[in-house]
């Protein structure tokens, strides 16, 4: 079993919808939680970074961490076609990031 | 501030050859990590360098190696290439190990 599980999708939503992306993890040592966005043929781009349970908001993006359930989420409000990309969750227990396999999101006009 | 740069962006090699990939971190970042990304396995950690020392290594064979120079630039080398080495190789830099990592655009390697 991988330490970080993420549904690969694909997930297709209409423009303006609220998108919910999720990851579960098994390693209690993970302390830092990140969401990266990766467009086709590009490197991952950091979207959100949190280190505690609770919510963190940045514009249309909200990251949620529940350490007791070992569950993290990323919410995207008012989704746009430009949000179409692969979203990767990542967790850090020290030196290396442990990634989920990514969820492919398509926002249709 | 310029981001992480990687060269070359694309590379085609044949089995048995070796390859060297280069990464220049964000100015002031001293930690450089390398990852391999494939459709089947996703992003997997290769190794991490700090102040010219490899401090951590992922679960990859010895054919994968790297180094870091005094200006924090890093190279990774893959010897005796195999078809399964075809992947996107990503470099990420951070101020210190364990802090937020910023990725370069990657080098896409195709082994024929």
PDB file of N, CA and C in Angstrom, chain B residues 3-79:
ATOM      1  N   UNK B   3      13.362  31.124 -11.577  1.00  0.00           N
ATOM      2  CA  UNK B   3      12.980  29.837 -11.005  1.00  0.00           C
ATOM      3  C   UNK B   3      14.043  28.786 -11.229  1.00  0.00           C
ATOM      4  N   UNK B   4      13.674  27.559 -10.957  1.00  0.00           N
ATOM      5  CA  UNK B   4      14.566  26.421 -11.159  1.00  0.00           C
ATOM      6  C   UNK B   4      14.666  26.150 -12.668  1.00  0.00           C
ATOM      7  N   UNK B   5      15.853  26.002 -13.157  1.00  0.00           N
ATOM      8  CA  UNK B   5      16.031  25.692 -14.569  1.00  0.00           C
ATOM      9  C   UNK B   5      16.673  24.321 -14.727  1.00  0.00           C
ATOM     10  N   UNK B   6      16.266  23.632 -15.779  1.00  0.00           N
ATOM     11  CA  UNK B   6      16.801  22.297 -16.058  1.00  0.00           C
ATOM     12  C   UNK B   6      17.180  22.215 -17.532  1.00  0.00           C
ATOM     13  N   UNK B   7      18.303  21.574 -17.773  1.00  0.00           N
ATOM     14  CA  UNK B   7      18.733  21.329 -19.142  1.00  0.00           C
ATOM     15  C   UNK B   7      19.258  19.913 -19.294  1.00  0.00           C
ATOM     16  N   UNK B   8      19.092  19.286 -20.461  1.00  0.00           N
ATOM     17  CA  UNK B   8      18.238  19.771 -21.548  1.00  0.00           C
ATOM     18  C   UNK B   8      16.765  19.537 -21.218  1.00  0.00           C
ATOM     19  N   UNK B   9      15.873  20.031 -22.001  1.00  0.00           N
ATOM     20  CA  UNK B   9      14.454  19.806 -21.754  1.00  0.00           C
ATOM     21  C   UNK B   9      13.999  18.455 -22.308  1.00  0.00           C
ATOM     22  N   UNK B  10      14.601  18.038 -23.383  1.00  0.00           N
ATOM     23  CA  UNK B  10      14.242  16.763 -24.009  1.00  0.00           C
ATOM     24  C   UNK B  10      15.508  16.023 -24.416  1.00  0.00           C
ATOM     25  N   UNK B  11      15.420  14.703 -24.311  1.00  0.00           N
ATOM     26  CA  UNK B  11      16.594  13.891 -24.603  1.00  0.00           C
ATOM     27  C   UNK B  11      16.147  12.528 -25.101  1.00  0.00           C
ATOM     28  N   UNK B  12      16.775  12.063 -26.149  1.00  0.00           N
ATOM     29  CA  UNK B  12      16.517  10.705 -26.636  1.00  0.00           C
ATOM     30  C   UNK B  12      17.828   9.938 -26.619  1.00  0.00           C
ATOM     31  N   UNK B  13      17.800   8.794 -25.966  1.00  0.00           N
ATOM     32  CA  UNK B  13      18.984   7.942 -25.858  1.00  0.00           C
ATOM     33  C   UNK B  13      18.596   6.513 -26.202  1.00  0.00           C
ATOM     34  N   UNK B  14      19.597   5.673 -26.388  1.00  0.00           N
ATOM     35  CA  UNK B  14      19.344   4.258 -26.626  1.00  0.00           C
ATOM     36  C   UNK B  14      19.807   3.444 -25.424  1.00  0.00           C
ATOM     37  N   UNK B  15      19.272   2.252 -25.309  1.00  0.00           N
ATOM     38  CA  UNK B  15      19.612   1.367 -24.191  1.00  0.00           C
ATOM     39  C   UNK B  15      21.121   1.181 -24.070  1.00  0.00           C
ATOM     40  N   UNK B  16      21.604   1.197 -22.872  1.00  0.00           N
ATOM     41  CA  UNK B  16      23.018   0.993 -22.621  1.00  0.00           C
ATOM     42  C   UNK B  16      23.822   2.284 -22.545  1.00  0.00           C
ATOM     43  N   UNK B  17      23.291   3.363 -23.094  1.00  0.00           N
ATOM     44  CA  UNK B  17      23.994   4.637 -23.018  1.00  0.00           C
ATOM     45  C   UNK B  17      23.868   5.241 -21.625  1.00  0.00           C
ATOM     46  N   UNK B  18      24.597   6.326 -21.405  1.00  0.00           N
ATOM     47  CA  UNK B  18      24.444   7.046 -20.151  1.00  0.00           C
ATOM     48  C   UNK B  18      24.006   8.478 -20.450  1.00  0.00           C
ATOM     49  N   UNK B  19      23.473   9.144 -19.437  1.00  0.00           N
ATOM     50  CA  UNK B  19      22.955  10.486 -19.635  1.00  0.00           C
ATOM     51  C   UNK B  19      23.235  11.335 -18.398  1.00  0.00           C
ATOM     52  N   UNK B  20      23.464  12.616 -18.616  1.00  0.00           N
ATOM     53  CA  UNK B  20      23.658  13.563 -17.528  1.00  0.00           C
ATOM     54  C   UNK B  20      22.666  14.707 -17.674  1.00  0.00           C
ATOM     55  N   UNK B  21      21.949  14.969 -16.592  1.00  0.00           N
ATOM     56  CA  UNK B  21      20.957  16.037 -16.570  1.00  0.00           C
ATOM     57  C   UNK B  21      21.425  17.111 -15.599  1.00  0.00           C
ATOM     58  N   UNK B  22      21.072  18.357 -15.919  1.00  0.00           N
ATOM     59  CA  UNK B  22      21.563  19.468 -15.114  1.00  0.00           C
ATOM     60  C   UNK B  22      20.416  20.273 -14.512  1.00  0.00           C
ATOM     61  N   UNK B  23      20.661  20.824 -13.324  1.00  0.00           N
ATOM     62  CA  UNK B  23      19.661  21.613 -12.622  1.00  0.00           C
ATOM     63  C   UNK B  23      20.319  22.811 -11.958  1.00  0.00           C
ATOM     64  N   UNK B  24      19.742  23.988 -12.182  1.00  0.00           N
ATOM     65  CA  UNK B  24      20.188  25.184 -11.471  1.00  0.00           C
ATOM     66  C   UNK B  24      19.080  25.631 -10.538  1.00  0.00           C
ATOM     67  N   UNK B  25      19.331  25.638  -9.224  1.00  0.00           N
ATOM     68  CA  UNK B  25      18.266  25.971  -8.273  1.00  0.00           C
ATOM     69  C   UNK B  25      17.993  27.468  -8.235  1.00  0.00           C
ATOM     70  N   UNK B  26      16.946  27.820  -7.530  1.00  0.00           N
ATOM     71  CA  UNK B  26      16.636  29.219  -7.283  1.00  0.00           C
ATOM     72  C   UNK B  26      17.791  29.826  -6.491  1.00  0.00           C
ATOM     73  N   UNK B  27      18.154  31.045  -6.828  1.00  0.00           N
ATOM     74  CA  UNK B  27      19.260  31.705  -6.152  1.00  0.00           C
ATOM     75  C   UNK B  27      19.046  31.718  -4.637  1.00  0.00           C
ATOM     76  N   UNK B  28      20.055  31.258  -3.911  1.00  0.00           N
ATOM     77  CA  UNK B  28      19.966  31.221  -2.454  1.00  0.00           C
ATOM     78  C   UNK B  28      19.489  29.889  -1.893  1.00  0.00           C
ATOM     79  N   UNK B  29      18.927  29.057  -2.731  1.00  0.00           N
ATOM     80  CA  UNK B  29      18.490  27.727  -2.271  1.00  0.00           C
ATOM     81  C   UNK B  29      19.682  26.788  -2.233  1.00  0.00           C
ATOM     82  N   UNK B  30      19.806  26.062  -1.145  1.00  0.00           N
ATOM     83  CA  UNK B  30      20.963  25.191  -0.991  1.00  0.00           C
ATOM     84  C   UNK B  30      20.624  23.705  -1.108  1.00  0.00           C
ATOM     85  N   UNK B  31      19.338  23.394  -1.009  1.00  0.00           N
ATOM     86  CA  UNK B  31      18.925  21.990  -1.098  1.00  0.00           C
ATOM     87  C   UNK B  31      18.354  21.718  -2.484  1.00  0.00           C
ATOM     88  N   UNK B  32      18.823  20.672  -3.101  1.00  0.00           N
ATOM     89  CA  UNK B  32      18.332  20.256  -4.427  1.00  0.00           C
ATOM     90  C   UNK B  32      17.914  18.795  -4.347  1.00  0.00           C
ATOM     91  N   UNK B  33      16.705  18.534  -4.777  1.00  0.00           N
ATOM     92  CA  UNK B  33      16.187  17.165  -4.808  1.00  0.00           C
ATOM     93  C   UNK B  33      15.839  16.783  -6.237  1.00  0.00           C
ATOM     94  N   UNK B  34      15.945  15.518  -6.521  1.00  0.00           N
ATOM     95  CA  UNK B  34      15.598  14.986  -7.837  1.00  0.00           C
ATOM     96  C   UNK B  34      14.477  13.972  -7.688  1.00  0.00           C
ATOM     97  N   UNK B  35      13.555  14.011  -8.656  1.00  0.00           N
ATOM     98  CA  UNK B  35      12.427  13.083  -8.682  1.00  0.00           C
ATOM     99  C   UNK B  35      12.276  12.516 -10.086  1.00  0.00           C
ATOM    100  N   UNK B  36      11.758  11.298 -10.145  1.00  0.00           N
ATOM    101  CA  UNK B  36      11.404  10.676 -11.416  1.00  0.00           C
ATOM    102  C   UNK B  36       9.881  10.600 -11.490  1.00  0.00           C
ATOM    103  N   UNK B  37       9.312  11.020 -12.601  1.00  0.00           N
ATOM    104  CA  UNK B  37       7.863  10.950 -12.759  1.00  0.00           C
ATOM    105  C   UNK B  37       7.508  10.079 -13.957  1.00  0.00           C
ATOM    106  N   UNK B  38       6.734   9.042 -13.704  1.00  0.00           N
ATOM    107  CA  UNK B  38       6.232   8.164 -14.760  1.00  0.00           C
ATOM    108  C   UNK B  38       4.731   8.008 -14.594  1.00  0.00           C
ATOM    109  N   UNK B  39       4.023   7.665 -15.672  1.00  0.00           N
ATOM    110  CA  UNK B  39       2.564   7.490 -15.555  1.00  0.00           C
ATOM    111  C   UNK B  39       2.196   6.389 -14.565  1.00  0.00           C
ATOM    112  N   UNK B  40       2.993   5.355 -14.505  1.00  0.00           N
ATOM    113  CA  UNK B  40       2.641   4.228 -13.647  1.00  0.00           C
ATOM    114  C   UNK B  40       2.946   4.438 -12.179  1.00  0.00           C
ATOM    115  N   UNK B  41       4.076   5.051 -11.884  1.00  0.00           N
ATOM    116  CA  UNK B  41       4.527   5.192 -10.501  1.00  0.00           C
ATOM    117  C   UNK B  41       4.355   6.591  -9.941  1.00  0.00           C
ATOM    118  N   UNK B  42       4.035   7.553 -10.784  1.00  0.00           N
ATOM    119  CA  UNK B  42       3.920   8.918 -10.305  1.00  0.00           C
ATOM    120  C   UNK B  42       5.291   9.511 -10.004  1.00  0.00           C
ATOM    121  N   UNK B  43       5.329  10.436  -9.065  1.00  0.00           N
ATOM    122  CA  UNK B  43       6.580  11.103  -8.684  1.00  0.00           C
ATOM    123  C   UNK B  43       7.273  10.302  -7.593  1.00  0.00           C
ATOM    124  N   UNK B  44       8.515   9.937  -7.846  1.00  0.00           N
ATOM    125  CA  UNK B  44       9.288   9.183  -6.870  1.00  0.00           C
ATOM    126  C   UNK B  44      10.609   9.884  -6.582  1.00  0.00           C
ATOM    127  N   UNK B  45      10.949   9.929  -5.323  1.00  0.00           N
ATOM    128  CA  UNK B  45      12.153  10.613  -4.856  1.00  0.00           C
ATOM    129  C   UNK B  45      13.402   9.827  -5.235  1.00  0.00           C
ATOM    130  N   UNK B  46      14.361  10.531  -5.832  1.00  0.00           N
ATOM    131  CA  UNK B  46      15.642   9.915  -6.200  1.00  0.00           C
ATOM    132  C   UNK B  46      16.703  10.194  -5.147  1.00  0.00           C
ATOM    133  N   UNK B  47      17.045  11.445  -4.955  1.00  0.00           N
ATOM    134  CA  UNK B  47      18.020  11.832  -3.941  1.00  0.00           C
ATOM    135  C   UNK B  47      17.965  13.330  -3.685  1.00  0.00           C
ATOM    136  N   UNK B  48      18.613  13.712  -2.584  1.00  0.00           N
ATOM    137  CA  UNK B  48      18.650  15.104  -2.157  1.00  0.00           C
ATOM    138  C   UNK B  48      20.073  15.503  -1.807  1.00  0.00           C
ATOM    139  N   UNK B  49      20.460  16.678  -2.241  1.00  0.00           N
ATOM    140  CA  UNK B  49      21.795  17.202  -1.977  1.00  0.00           C
ATOM    141  C   UNK B  49      21.708  18.515  -1.216  1.00  0.00           C
ATOM    142  N   UNK B  50      22.688  18.689  -0.339  1.00  0.00           N
ATOM    143  CA  UNK B  50      22.785  19.930   0.433  1.00  0.00           C
ATOM    144  C   UNK B  50      24.254  20.191   0.667  1.00  0.00           C
ATOM    145  N   UNK B  51      24.693  21.386   0.310  1.00  0.00           N
ATOM    146  CA  UNK B  51      26.104  21.747   0.479  1.00  0.00           C
ATOM    147  C   UNK B  51      27.029  20.669  -0.073  1.00  0.00           C
ATOM    148  N   UNK B  52      26.759  20.269  -1.289  1.00  0.00           N
ATOM    149  CA  UNK B  52      27.591  19.330  -2.054  1.00  0.00           C
ATOM    150  C   UNK B  52      27.589  17.905  -1.507  1.00  0.00           C
ATOM    151  N   UNK B  53      26.712  17.613  -0.561  1.00  0.00           N
ATOM    152  CA  UNK B  53      26.657  16.276   0.044  1.00  0.00           C
ATOM    153  C   UNK B  53      25.302  15.635  -0.224  1.00  0.00           C
ATOM    154  N   UNK B  54      25.347  14.384  -0.631  1.00  0.00           N
ATOM    155  CA  UNK B  54      24.089  13.663  -0.769  1.00  0.00           C
ATOM    156  C   UNK B  54      23.639  13.235   0.619  1.00  0.00           C
ATOM    157  N   UNK B  55      22.524  13.736   1.042  1.00  0.00           N
ATOM    158  CA  UNK B  55      22.078  13.434   2.413  1.00  0.00           C
ATOM    159  C   UNK B  55      21.026  12.342   2.447  1.00  0.00           C
ATOM    160  N   UNK B  56      20.280  12.209   1.362  1.00  0.00           N
ATOM    161  CA  UNK B  56      19.204  11.224   1.358  1.00  0.00           C
ATOM    162  C   UNK B  56      19.062  10.613  -0.023  1.00  0.00           C
ATOM    163  N   UNK B  57      18.673   9.364  -0.056  1.00  0.00           N
ATOM    164  CA  UNK B  57      18.555   8.656  -1.321  1.00  0.00           C
ATOM    165  C   UNK B  57      17.290   7.828  -1.315  1.00  0.00           C
ATOM    166  N   UNK B  58      16.590   7.816  -2.439  1.00  0.00           N
ATOM    167  CA  UNK B  58      15.396   7.001  -2.565  1.00  0.00           C
ATOM    168  C   UNK B  58      15.757   5.590  -2.982  1.00  0.00           C
ATOM    169  N   UNK B  59      14.742   4.822  -3.283  1.00  0.00           N
ATOM    170  CA  UNK B  59      14.931   3.412  -3.579  1.00  0.00           C
ATOM    171  C   UNK B  59      15.152   3.185  -5.078  1.00  0.00           C
ATOM    172  N   UNK B  60      16.287   3.630  -5.552  1.00  0.00           N
ATOM    173  CA  UNK B  60      16.651   3.457  -6.955  1.00  0.00           C
ATOM    174  C   UNK B  60      18.002   2.753  -7.031  1.00  0.00           C
ATOM    175  N   UNK B  61      18.240   2.030  -8.141  1.00  0.00           N
ATOM    176  CA  UNK B  61      19.518   1.310  -8.261  1.00  0.00           C
ATOM    177  C   UNK B  61      20.707   2.263  -8.369  1.00  0.00           C
ATOM    178  N   UNK B  62      21.891   1.697  -8.176  1.00  0.00           N
ATOM    179  CA  UNK B  62      23.110   2.495  -8.189  1.00  0.00           C
ATOM    180  C   UNK B  62      23.415   3.143  -9.525  1.00  0.00           C
ATOM    181  N   UNK B  63      22.702   2.737 -10.577  1.00  0.00           N
ATOM    182  CA  UNK B  63      22.904   3.372 -11.887  1.00  0.00           C
ATOM    183  C   UNK B  63      22.524   4.862 -11.844  1.00  0.00           C
ATOM    184  N   UNK B  64      21.734   5.211 -10.872  1.00  0.00           N
ATOM    185  CA  UNK B  64      21.313   6.601 -10.702  1.00  0.00           C
ATOM    186  C   UNK B  64      22.236   7.267  -9.689  1.00  0.00           C
ATOM    187  N   UNK B  65      22.873   8.316 -10.105  1.00  0.00           N
ATOM    188  CA  UNK B  65      23.784   9.020  -9.203  1.00  0.00           C
ATOM    189  C   UNK B  65      23.674  10.513  -9.452  1.00  0.00           C
ATOM    190  N   UNK B  66      24.282  11.273  -8.586  1.00  0.00           N
ATOM    191  CA  UNK B  66      24.222  12.713  -8.756  1.00  0.00           C
ATOM    192  C   UNK B  66      25.353  13.393  -8.033  1.00  0.00           C
ATOM    193  N   UNK B  67      25.388  14.697  -8.171  1.00  0.00           N
ATOM    194  CA  UNK B  67      26.342  15.491  -7.411  1.00  0.00           C
ATOM    195  C   UNK B  67      25.848  16.932  -7.362  1.00  0.00           C
ATOM    196  N   UNK B  68      26.434  17.660  -6.431  1.00  0.00           N
ATOM    197  CA  UNK B  68      26.106  19.072  -6.317  1.00  0.00           C
ATOM    198  C   UNK B  68      27.397  19.862  -6.247  1.00  0.00           C
ATOM    199  N   UNK B  69      27.392  20.991  -6.893  1.00  0.00           N
ATOM    200  CA  UNK B  69      28.582  21.825  -6.942  1.00  0.00           C
ATOM    201  C   UNK B  69      28.519  22.933  -5.886  1.00  0.00           C
ATOM    202  N   UNK B  70      29.608  23.641  -5.731  1.00  0.00           N
ATOM    203  CA  UNK B  70      29.683  24.654  -4.667  1.00  0.00           C
ATOM    204  C   UNK B  70      28.683  25.794  -4.889  1.00  0.00           C
ATOM    205  N   UNK B  71      28.238  25.995  -6.137  1.00  0.00           N
ATOM    206  CA  UNK B  71      27.242  27.046  -6.392  1.00  0.00           C
ATOM    207  C   UNK B  71      25.817  26.506  -6.300  1.00  0.00           C
ATOM    208  N   UNK B  72      25.668  25.319  -5.759  1.00  0.00           N
ATOM    209  CA  UNK B  72      24.392  24.618  -5.542  1.00  0.00           C
ATOM    210  C   UNK B  72      23.811  23.990  -6.796  1.00  0.00           C
ATOM    211  N   UNK B  73      24.379  24.258  -7.951  1.00  0.00           N
ATOM    212  CA  UNK B  73      23.913  23.571  -9.147  1.00  0.00           C
ATOM    213  C   UNK B  73      24.123  22.076  -8.983  1.00  0.00           C
ATOM    214  N   UNK B  74      23.237  21.302  -9.596  1.00  0.00           N
ATOM    215  CA  UNK B  74      23.313  19.850  -9.410  1.00  0.00           C
ATOM    216  C   UNK B  74      23.195  19.133 -10.754  1.00  0.00           C
ATOM    217  N   UNK B  75      23.783  17.987 -10.811  1.00  0.00           N
ATOM    218  CA  UNK B  75      23.654  17.100 -11.966  1.00  0.00           C
ATOM    219  C   UNK B  75      23.237  15.732 -11.493  1.00  0.00           C
ATOM    220  N   UNK B  76      22.487  15.042 -12.326  1.00  0.00           N
ATOM    221  CA  UNK B  76      22.240  13.628 -12.059  1.00  0.00           C
ATOM    222  C   UNK B  76      22.658  12.832 -13.286  1.00  0.00           C
ATOM    223  N   UNK B  77      23.109  11.639 -13.034  1.00  0.00           N
ATOM    224  CA  UNK B  77      23.619  10.781 -14.090  1.00  0.00           C
ATOM    225  C   UNK B  77      22.916   9.433 -14.013  1.00  0.00           C
ATOM    226  N   UNK B  78      22.547   8.935 -15.177  1.00  0.00           N
ATOM    227  CA  UNK B  78      22.007   7.580 -15.239  1.00  0.00           C
ATOM    228  C   UNK B  78      22.882   6.795 -16.204  1.00  0.00           C
ATOM    229  N   UNK B  79      23.459   5.706 -15.724  1.00  0.00           N
ATOM    230  CA  UNK B  79      24.312   4.892 -16.580  1.00  0.00           C
ATOM    231  C   UNK B  79      23.552   3.660 -17.041  1.00  0.00           C
TER     232      UNK B  79
END
